[in-house]
CSV table of C-alpha atoms and ligand atoms in Angstrom, one decimal:
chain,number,residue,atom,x,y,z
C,112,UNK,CA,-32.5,-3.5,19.2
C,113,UNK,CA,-31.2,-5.2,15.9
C,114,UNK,CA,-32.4,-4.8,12.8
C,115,UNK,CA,-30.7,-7.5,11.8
C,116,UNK,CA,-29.7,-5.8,8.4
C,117,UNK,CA,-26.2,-5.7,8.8
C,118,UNK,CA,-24.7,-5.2,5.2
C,119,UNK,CA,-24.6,-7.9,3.1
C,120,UNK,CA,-26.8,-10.1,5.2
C,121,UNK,CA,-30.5,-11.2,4.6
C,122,UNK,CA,-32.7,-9.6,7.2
C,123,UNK,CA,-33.7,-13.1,9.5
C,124,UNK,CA,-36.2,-13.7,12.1
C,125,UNK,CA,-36.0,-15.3,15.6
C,126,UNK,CA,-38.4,-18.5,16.7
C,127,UNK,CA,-38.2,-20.2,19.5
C,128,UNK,CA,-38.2,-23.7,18.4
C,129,UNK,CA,-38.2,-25.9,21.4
C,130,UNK,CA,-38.8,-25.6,25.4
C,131,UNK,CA,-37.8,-27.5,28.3
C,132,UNK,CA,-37.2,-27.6,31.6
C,133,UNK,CA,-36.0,-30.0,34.5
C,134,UNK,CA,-36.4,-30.5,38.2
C,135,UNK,CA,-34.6,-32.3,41.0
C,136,UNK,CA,-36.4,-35.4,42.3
C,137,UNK,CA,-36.7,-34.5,46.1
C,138,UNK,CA,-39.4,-31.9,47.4
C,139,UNK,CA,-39.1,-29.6,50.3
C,140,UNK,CA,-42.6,-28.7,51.4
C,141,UNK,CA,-43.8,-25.8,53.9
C,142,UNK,CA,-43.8,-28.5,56.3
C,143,UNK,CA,-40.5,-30.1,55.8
C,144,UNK,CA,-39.4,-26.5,57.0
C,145,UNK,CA,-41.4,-26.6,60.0
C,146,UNK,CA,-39.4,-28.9,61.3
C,147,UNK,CA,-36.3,-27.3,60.2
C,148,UNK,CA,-36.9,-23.4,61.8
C,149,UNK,CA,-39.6,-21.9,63.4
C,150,UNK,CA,-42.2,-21.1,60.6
C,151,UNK,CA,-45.5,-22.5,59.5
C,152,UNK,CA,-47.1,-23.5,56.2
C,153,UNK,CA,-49.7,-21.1,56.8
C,154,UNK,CA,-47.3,-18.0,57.2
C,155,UNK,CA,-45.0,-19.1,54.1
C,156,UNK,CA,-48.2,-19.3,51.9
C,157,UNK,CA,-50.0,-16.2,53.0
C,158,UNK,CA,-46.5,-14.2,52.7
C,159,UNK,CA,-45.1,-15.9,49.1
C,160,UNK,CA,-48.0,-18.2,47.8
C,161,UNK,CA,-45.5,-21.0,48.1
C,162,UNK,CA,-46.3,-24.3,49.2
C,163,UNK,CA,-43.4,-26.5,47.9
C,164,UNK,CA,-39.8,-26.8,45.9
C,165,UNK,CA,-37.4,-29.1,44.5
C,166,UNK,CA,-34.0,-29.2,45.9
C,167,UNK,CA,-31.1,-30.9,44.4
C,168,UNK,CA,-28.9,-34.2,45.8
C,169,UNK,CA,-26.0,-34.0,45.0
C,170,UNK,CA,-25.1,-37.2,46.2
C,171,UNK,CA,-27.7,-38.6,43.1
C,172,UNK,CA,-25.4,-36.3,40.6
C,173,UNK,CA,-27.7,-33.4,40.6
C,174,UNK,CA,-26.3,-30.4,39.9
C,175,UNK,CA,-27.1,-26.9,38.4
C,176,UNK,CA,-24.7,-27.9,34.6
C,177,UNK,CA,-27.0,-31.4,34.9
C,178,UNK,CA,-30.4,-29.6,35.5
C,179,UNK,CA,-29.0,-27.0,32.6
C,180,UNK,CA,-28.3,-30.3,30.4
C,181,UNK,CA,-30.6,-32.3,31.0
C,182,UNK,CA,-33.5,-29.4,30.1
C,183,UNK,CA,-31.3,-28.3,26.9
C,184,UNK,CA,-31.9,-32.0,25.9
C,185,UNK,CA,-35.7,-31.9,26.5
C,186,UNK,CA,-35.5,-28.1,24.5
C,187,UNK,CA,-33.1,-30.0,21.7
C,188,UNK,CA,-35.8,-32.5,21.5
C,189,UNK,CA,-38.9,-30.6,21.6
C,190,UNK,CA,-37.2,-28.5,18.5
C,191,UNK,CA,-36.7,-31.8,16.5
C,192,UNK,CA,-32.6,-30.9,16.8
C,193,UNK,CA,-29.5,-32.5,17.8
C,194,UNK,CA,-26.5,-31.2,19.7
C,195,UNK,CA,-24.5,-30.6,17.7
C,196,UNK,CA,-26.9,-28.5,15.6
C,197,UNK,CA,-26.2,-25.7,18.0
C,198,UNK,CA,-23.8,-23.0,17.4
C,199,UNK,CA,-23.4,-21.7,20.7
C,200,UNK,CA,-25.1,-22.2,24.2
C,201,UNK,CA,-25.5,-19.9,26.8
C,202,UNK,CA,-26.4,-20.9,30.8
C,203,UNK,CA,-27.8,-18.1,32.7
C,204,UNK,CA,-27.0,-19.0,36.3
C,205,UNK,CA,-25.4,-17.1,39.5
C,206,UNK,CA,-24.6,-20.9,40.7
C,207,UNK,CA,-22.3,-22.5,38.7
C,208,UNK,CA,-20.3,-25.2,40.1
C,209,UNK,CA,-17.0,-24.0,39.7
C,210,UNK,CA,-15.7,-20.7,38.4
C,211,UNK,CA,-13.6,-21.7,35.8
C,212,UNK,CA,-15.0,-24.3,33.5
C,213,UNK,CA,-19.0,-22.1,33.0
C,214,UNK,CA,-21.9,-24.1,33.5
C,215,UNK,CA,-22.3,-23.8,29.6
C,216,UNK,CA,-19.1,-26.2,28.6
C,217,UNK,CA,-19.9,-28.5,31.2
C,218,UNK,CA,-23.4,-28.5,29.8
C,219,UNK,CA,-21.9,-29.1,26.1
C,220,UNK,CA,-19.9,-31.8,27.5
C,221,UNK,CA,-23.1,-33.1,29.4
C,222,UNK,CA,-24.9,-33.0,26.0
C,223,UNK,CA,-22.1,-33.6,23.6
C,224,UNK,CA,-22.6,-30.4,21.4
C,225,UNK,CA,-19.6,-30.3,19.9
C,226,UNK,CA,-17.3,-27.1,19.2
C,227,UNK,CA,-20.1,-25.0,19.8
C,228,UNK,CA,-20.0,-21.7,21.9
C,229,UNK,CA,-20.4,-21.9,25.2
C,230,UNK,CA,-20.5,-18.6,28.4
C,231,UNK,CA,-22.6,-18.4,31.3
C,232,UNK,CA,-24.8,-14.8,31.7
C,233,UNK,CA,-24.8,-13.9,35.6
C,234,UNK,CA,-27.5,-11.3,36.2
C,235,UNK,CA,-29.4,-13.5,38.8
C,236,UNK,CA,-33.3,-13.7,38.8
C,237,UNK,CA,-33.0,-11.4,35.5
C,238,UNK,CA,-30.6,-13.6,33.5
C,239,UNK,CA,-32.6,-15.6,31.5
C,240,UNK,CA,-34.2,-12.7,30.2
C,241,UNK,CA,-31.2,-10.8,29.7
C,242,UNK,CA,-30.0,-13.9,27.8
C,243,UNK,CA,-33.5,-13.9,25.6
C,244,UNK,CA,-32.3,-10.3,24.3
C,245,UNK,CA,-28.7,-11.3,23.8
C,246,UNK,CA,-29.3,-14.3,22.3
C,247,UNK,CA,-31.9,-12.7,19.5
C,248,UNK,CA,-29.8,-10.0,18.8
C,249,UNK,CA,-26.8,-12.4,17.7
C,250,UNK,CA,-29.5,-14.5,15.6
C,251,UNK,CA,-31.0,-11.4,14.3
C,252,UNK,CA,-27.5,-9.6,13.5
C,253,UNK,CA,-27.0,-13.0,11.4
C,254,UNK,CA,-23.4,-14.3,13.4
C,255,UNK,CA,-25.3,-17.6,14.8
C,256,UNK,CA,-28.2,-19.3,13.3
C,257,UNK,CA,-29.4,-21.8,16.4
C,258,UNK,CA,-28.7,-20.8,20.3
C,259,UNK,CA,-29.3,-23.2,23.1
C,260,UNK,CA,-30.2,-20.5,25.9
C,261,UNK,CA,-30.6,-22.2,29.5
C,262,UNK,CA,-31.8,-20.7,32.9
C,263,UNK,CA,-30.3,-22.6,35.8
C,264,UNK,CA,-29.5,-22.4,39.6
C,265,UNK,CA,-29.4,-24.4,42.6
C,266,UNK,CA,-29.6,-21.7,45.5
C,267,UNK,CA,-30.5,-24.5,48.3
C,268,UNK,CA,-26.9,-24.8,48.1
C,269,UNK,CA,-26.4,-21.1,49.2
C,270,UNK,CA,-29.2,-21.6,51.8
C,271,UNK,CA,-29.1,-21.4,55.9
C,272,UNK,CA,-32.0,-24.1,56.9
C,273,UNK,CA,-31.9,-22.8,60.2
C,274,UNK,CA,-34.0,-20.0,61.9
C,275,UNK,CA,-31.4,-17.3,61.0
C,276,UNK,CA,-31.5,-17.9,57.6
C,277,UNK,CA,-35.8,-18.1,57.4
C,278,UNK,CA,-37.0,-15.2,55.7
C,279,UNK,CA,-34.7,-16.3,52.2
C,280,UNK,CA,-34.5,-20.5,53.1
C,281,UNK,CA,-38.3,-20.8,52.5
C,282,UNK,CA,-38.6,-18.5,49.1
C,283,UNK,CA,-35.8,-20.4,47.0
C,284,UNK,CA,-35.8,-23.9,44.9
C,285,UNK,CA,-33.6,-25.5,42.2
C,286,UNK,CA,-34.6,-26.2,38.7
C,287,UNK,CA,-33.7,-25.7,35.0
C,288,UNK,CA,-35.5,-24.5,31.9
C,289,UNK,CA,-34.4,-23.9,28.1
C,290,UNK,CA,-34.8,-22.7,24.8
C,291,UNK,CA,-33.6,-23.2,21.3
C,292,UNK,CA,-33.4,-20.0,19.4
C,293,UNK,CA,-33.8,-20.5,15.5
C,294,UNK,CA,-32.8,-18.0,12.8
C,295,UNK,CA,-36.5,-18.3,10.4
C,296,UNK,CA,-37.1,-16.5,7.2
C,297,UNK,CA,-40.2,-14.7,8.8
C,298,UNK,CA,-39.0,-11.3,9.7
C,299,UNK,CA,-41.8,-11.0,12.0
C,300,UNK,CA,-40.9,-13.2,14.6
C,301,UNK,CA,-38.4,-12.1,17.3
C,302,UNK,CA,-38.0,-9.8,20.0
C,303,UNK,CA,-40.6,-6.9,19.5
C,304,UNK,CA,-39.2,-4.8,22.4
C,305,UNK,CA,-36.9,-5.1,25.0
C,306,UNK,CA,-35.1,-3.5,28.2
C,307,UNK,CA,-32.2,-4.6,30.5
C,308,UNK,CA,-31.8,-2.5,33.5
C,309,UNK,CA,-29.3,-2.0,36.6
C,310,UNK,CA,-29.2,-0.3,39.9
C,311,UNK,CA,-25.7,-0.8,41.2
C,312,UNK,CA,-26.2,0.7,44.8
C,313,UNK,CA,-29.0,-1.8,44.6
C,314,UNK,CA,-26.4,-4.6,45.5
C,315,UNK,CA,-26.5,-4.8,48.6
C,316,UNK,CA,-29.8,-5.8,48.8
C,317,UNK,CA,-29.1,-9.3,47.6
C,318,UNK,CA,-25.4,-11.0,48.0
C,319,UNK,CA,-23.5,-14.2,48.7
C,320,UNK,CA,-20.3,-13.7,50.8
C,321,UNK,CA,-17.6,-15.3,50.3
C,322,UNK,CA,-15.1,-13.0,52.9
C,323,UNK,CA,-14.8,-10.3,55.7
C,324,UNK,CA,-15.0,-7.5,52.4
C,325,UNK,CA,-17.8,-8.6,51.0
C,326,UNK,CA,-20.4,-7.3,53.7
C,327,UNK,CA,-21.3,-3.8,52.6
C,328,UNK,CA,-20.6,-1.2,55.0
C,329,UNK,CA,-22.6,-0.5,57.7
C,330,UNK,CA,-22.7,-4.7,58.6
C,331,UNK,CA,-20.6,-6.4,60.6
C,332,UNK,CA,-18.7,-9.1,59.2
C,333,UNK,CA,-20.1,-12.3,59.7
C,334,UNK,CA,-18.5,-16.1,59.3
C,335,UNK,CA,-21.4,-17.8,60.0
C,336,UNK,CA,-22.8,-15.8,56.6
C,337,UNK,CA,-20.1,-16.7,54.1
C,338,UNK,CA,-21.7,-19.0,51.0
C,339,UNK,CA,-25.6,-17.6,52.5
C,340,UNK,CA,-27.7,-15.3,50.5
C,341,UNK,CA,-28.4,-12.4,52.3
C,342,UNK,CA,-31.2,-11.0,51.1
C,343,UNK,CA,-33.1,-7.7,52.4
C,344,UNK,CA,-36.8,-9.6,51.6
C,345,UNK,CA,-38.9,-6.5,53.1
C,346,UNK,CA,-36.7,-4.1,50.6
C,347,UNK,CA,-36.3,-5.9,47.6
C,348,UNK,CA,-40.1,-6.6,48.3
C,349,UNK,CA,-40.5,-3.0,47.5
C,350,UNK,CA,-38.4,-2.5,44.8
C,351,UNK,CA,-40.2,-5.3,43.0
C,352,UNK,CA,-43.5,-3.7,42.9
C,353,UNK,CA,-42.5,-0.6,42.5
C,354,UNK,CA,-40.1,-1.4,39.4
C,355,UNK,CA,-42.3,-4.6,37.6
C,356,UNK,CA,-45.3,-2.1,36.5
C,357,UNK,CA,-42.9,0.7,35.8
C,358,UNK,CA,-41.0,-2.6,33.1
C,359,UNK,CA,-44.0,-3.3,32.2
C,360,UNK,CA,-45.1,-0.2,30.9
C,361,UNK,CA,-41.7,0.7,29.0
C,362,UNK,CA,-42.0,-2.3,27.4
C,363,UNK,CA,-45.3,-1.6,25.8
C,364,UNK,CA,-44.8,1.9,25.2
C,365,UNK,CA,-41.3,0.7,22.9
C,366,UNK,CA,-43.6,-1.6,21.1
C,367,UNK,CA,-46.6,0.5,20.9
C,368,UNK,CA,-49.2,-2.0,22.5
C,369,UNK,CA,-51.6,-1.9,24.9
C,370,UNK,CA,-51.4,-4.2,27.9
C,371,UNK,CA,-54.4,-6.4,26.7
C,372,UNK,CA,-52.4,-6.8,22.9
C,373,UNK,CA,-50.2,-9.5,24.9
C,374,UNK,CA,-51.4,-13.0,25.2
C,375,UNK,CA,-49.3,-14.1,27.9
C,376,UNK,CA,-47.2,-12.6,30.4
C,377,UNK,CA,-44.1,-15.0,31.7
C,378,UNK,CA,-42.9,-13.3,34.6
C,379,UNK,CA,-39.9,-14.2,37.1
C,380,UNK,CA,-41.9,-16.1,40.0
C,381,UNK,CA,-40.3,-14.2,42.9
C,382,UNK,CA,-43.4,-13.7,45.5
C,383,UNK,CA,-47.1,-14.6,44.4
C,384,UNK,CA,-47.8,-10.8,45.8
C,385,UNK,CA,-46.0,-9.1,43.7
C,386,UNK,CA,-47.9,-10.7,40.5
C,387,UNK,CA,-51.2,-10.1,41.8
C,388,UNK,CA,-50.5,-6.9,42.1
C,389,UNK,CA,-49.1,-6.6,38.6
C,390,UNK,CA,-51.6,-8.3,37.5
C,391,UNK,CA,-54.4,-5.7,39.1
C,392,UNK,CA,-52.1,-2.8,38.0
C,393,UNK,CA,-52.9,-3.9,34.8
C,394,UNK,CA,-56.4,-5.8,34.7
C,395,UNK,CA,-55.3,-8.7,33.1
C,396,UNK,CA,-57.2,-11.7,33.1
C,397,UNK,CA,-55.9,-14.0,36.1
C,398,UNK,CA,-55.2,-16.6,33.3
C,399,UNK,CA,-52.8,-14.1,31.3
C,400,UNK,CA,-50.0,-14.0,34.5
C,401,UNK,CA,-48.7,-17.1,34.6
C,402,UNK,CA,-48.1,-18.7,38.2
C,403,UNK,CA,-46.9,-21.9,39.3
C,404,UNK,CA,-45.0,-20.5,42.6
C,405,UNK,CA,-47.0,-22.3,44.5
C,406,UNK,CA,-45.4,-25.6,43.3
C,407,UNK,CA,-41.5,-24.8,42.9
C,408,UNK,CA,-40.8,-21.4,45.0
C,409,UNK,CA,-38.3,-18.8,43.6
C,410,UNK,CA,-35.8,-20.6,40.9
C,411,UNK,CA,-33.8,-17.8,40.4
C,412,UNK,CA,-32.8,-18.1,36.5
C,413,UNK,CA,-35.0,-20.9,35.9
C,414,UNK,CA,-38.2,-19.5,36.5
C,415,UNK,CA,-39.2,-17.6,33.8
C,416,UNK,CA,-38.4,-20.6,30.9
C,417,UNK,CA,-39.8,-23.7,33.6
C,418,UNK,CA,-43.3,-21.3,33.3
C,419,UNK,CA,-42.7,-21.2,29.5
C,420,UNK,CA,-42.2,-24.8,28.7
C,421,UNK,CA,-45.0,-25.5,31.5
C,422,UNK,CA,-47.2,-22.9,29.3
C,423,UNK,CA,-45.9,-24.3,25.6
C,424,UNK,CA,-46.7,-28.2,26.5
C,425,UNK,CA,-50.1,-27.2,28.2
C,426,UNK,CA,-51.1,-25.6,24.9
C,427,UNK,CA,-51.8,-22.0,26.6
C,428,UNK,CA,-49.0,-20.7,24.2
C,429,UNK,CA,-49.0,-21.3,20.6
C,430,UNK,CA,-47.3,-19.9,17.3
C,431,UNK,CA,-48.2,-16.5,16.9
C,432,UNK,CA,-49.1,-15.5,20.2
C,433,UNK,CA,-47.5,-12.1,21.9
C,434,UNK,CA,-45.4,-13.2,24.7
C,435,UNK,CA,-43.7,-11.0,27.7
C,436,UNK,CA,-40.7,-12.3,29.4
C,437,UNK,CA,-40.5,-10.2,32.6
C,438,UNK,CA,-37.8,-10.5,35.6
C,439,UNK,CA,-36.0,-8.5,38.4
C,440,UNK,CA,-33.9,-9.7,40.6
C,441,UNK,CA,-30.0,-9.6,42.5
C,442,UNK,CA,-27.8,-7.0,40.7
C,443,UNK,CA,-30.1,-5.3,41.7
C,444,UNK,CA,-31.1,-6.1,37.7
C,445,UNK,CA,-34.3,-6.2,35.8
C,446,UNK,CA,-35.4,-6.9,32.0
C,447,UNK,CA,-38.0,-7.6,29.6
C,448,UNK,CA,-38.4,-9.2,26.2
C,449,UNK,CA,-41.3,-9.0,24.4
C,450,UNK,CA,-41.5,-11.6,21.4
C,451,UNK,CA,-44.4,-12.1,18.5
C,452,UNK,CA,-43.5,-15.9,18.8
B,546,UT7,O1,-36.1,-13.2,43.3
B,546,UT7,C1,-35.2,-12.5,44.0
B,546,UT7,C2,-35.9,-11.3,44.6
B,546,UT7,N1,-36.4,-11.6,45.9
B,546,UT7,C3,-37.7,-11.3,46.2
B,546,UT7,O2,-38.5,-11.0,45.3
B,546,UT7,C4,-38.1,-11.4,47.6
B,546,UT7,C5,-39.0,-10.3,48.0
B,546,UT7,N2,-39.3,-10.3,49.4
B,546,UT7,C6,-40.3,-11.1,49.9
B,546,UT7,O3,-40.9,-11.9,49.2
B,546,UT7,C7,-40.6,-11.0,51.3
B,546,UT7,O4,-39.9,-9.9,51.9
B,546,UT7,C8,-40.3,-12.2,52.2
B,546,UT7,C9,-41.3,-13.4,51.9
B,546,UT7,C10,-38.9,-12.7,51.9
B,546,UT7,C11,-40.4,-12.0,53.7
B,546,UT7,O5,-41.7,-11.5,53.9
B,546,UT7,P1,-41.9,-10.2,54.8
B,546,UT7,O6,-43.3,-9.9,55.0
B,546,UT7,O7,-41.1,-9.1,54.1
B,546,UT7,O8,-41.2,-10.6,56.2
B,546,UT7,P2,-40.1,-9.9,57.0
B,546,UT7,O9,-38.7,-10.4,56.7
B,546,UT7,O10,-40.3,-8.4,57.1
B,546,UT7,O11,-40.4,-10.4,58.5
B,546,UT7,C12,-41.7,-10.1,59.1
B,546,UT7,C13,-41.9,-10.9,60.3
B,546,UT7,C14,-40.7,-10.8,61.3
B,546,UT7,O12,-41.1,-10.9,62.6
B,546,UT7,P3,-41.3,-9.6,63.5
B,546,UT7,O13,-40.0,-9.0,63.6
B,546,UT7,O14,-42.4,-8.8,62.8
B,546,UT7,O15,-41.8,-10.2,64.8
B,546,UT7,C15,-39.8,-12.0,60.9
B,546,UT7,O16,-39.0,-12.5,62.0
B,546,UT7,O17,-41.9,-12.3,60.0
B,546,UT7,C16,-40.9,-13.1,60.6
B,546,UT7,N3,-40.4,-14.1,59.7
B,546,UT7,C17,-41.0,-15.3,59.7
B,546,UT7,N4,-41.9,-15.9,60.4
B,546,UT7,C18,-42.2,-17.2,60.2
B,546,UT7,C19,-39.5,-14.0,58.8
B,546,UT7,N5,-39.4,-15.2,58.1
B,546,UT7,C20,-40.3,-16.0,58.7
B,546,UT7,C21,-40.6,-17.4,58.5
B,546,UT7,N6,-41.6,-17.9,59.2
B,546,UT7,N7,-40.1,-18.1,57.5
């Protein structure tokens, strides 16, 4: 972690001076599905806790770089800024709409930010928070004073609506959320702790083909497959609860807190089961896990900042509160950040 005294420079603190989020108009409920594939509302919410998420139309313009805008805005706004205050924006997405421009410039475009910087973070479900540490450390090491960080995907594009695609079709939904990132004379707020971890075997667990050598070995190339997520639910299920405590804990221990010392956890909304049982691993108080599955699904990069700005505008998170950022996800990747806000 920074200390952010490199020579010459005045040691700075990190806020996080605005939140926002946005969300595609059209809903896809549990029983929308049921007349896609063979499942049921009552099997989807007793195995995920989901009951509903927003997909995108592109037709109607939506698109991961206009959910990434459009929340950057609301952030920008919420933090009393403008565009072009920004010195660099970051998108943390795994679907970006092209390869070559990032989501980022077309989201400085979209926003009309200027010259700033502009790169997109792929670490899937753990990007965001990956992007919290990177982004804090550049503030912190004094090199950029104001960061637009965004969390963004649109995996109903990489979806198969049909029965061979059900156990990962009803888990995913599209949406956007965003920070701004402030360099602050008070030294005391910023990143407390933090972790970013990898498990490169792991890959195979969760991928998007895109040709025959994609498929890891052992599977038999597939056509039908290309531009799907394949996802092994049952084993990344396992993973999940196995490595969130496990994050948990090394986070706490770095910082030297007990469990209880942090108001609110924001954790990457992946399965409502796997937070309950983080939850009881700990004995927090329910209202101290933050979940709005229920209403959105699984949004990849988005989830952890939509909880955020969902938390910050309901008044359960104010200045000066203890926050941990929490995710895992494709990679296989996981990370934590916790902030004294
Ligand atoms: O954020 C990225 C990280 N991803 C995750 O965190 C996902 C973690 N995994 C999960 O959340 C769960 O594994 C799922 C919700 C994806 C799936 O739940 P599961 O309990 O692991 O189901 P499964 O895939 O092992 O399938 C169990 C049964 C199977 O039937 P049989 O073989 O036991 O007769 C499936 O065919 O449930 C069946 N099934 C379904 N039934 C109704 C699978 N999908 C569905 C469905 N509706 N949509």
């Amino acid at each position: 972690m920074s200390n952010g005294t490199s020579s010459g420079r005045r040691p700075v603190g990190v806020r996080i001076a605005g939140t926002g989020s946005a969300l595609p108009a059209r809903s896809l409920t549990n029983t929308d599905l049921e007349r896609l594939m063979e499942t049921s509302d009552e099997w989807i919410v007793q195995r995920t806790g989901i009951r509903s998420r927003r997909i995108i139309d592109r037709s109607k313009g939506e698109s991961t770089s206009q959910l990434a805008g459009e929340a950057l805005k609301a952030a920008l706004a919420d933090a009393h800024l403008s565009p072009t205050d920004l010195d660099l924006v970051i998108v943390a997405t795994m679907t970006a709409e092209m390869s070559c421009p990032a989501s980022a410039s077309l989201v400085v475009n979209h926003i009309g930010a200027g010259q700033c910087g502009a790169f997109d973070l792929t670490a899937a479900c753990s990007g965001f928070v990956y992007g919290l540490n990177i982004a804090h450390d550049l503030i912190r090491g004094g090199a950029y004073r104001t960061v637009g960080l965004v969390g963004a995907d649109t995996l109903s594009n990489l979806m198969d609506y049909s029965n061979a695609g059900r156990s990962t079709a009803i888990i995913f939904g599209d949406a956007a959320g965003a920070v701004v990132l402030k360099a602050t004379d008070d030294t005391s707020k910023g990143v407390i702790a933090q972790a970013m971890h990898s498990d490169g075997p792991g890959w195979k667990e969760i991928y998007v083909p895109r040709c025959v050598q994609d498929f890891p070995e052992g599977v038999a190339p597939d056509e039908s497959k290309y531009e799907h997520v394949q996802m092994n639910g049952a084993s990344v299920f396992k993973f999940a609860v196995g490595t969130f405590p496990k994050l948990i804990e090394e986070t706490l221990a770095k910082a030297n807190v007990k469990p209880s010392d942090v108001d609110m956890y924001v954790c990457h909304q992946s399965n409502q089961r796997i937070l309950t049982a983080a939850r009881e691993r700990f004995g927090l108080a329910e209202d101290k896990l933050y979940i709005n599955i229920d209403r959105y699904g699984n949004t990849v990069a988005a989830s952890v900042p939509l909880c955020f700005d969902e938390l910050k505008k309901s008044g359960r998170i104010r200045e000066g509160a203890k926050v941990m950022f929490v995710a895992f996800g494709g990679g296989l990747t996981w990370g934590s950040s916790l902030w004294q806000l």
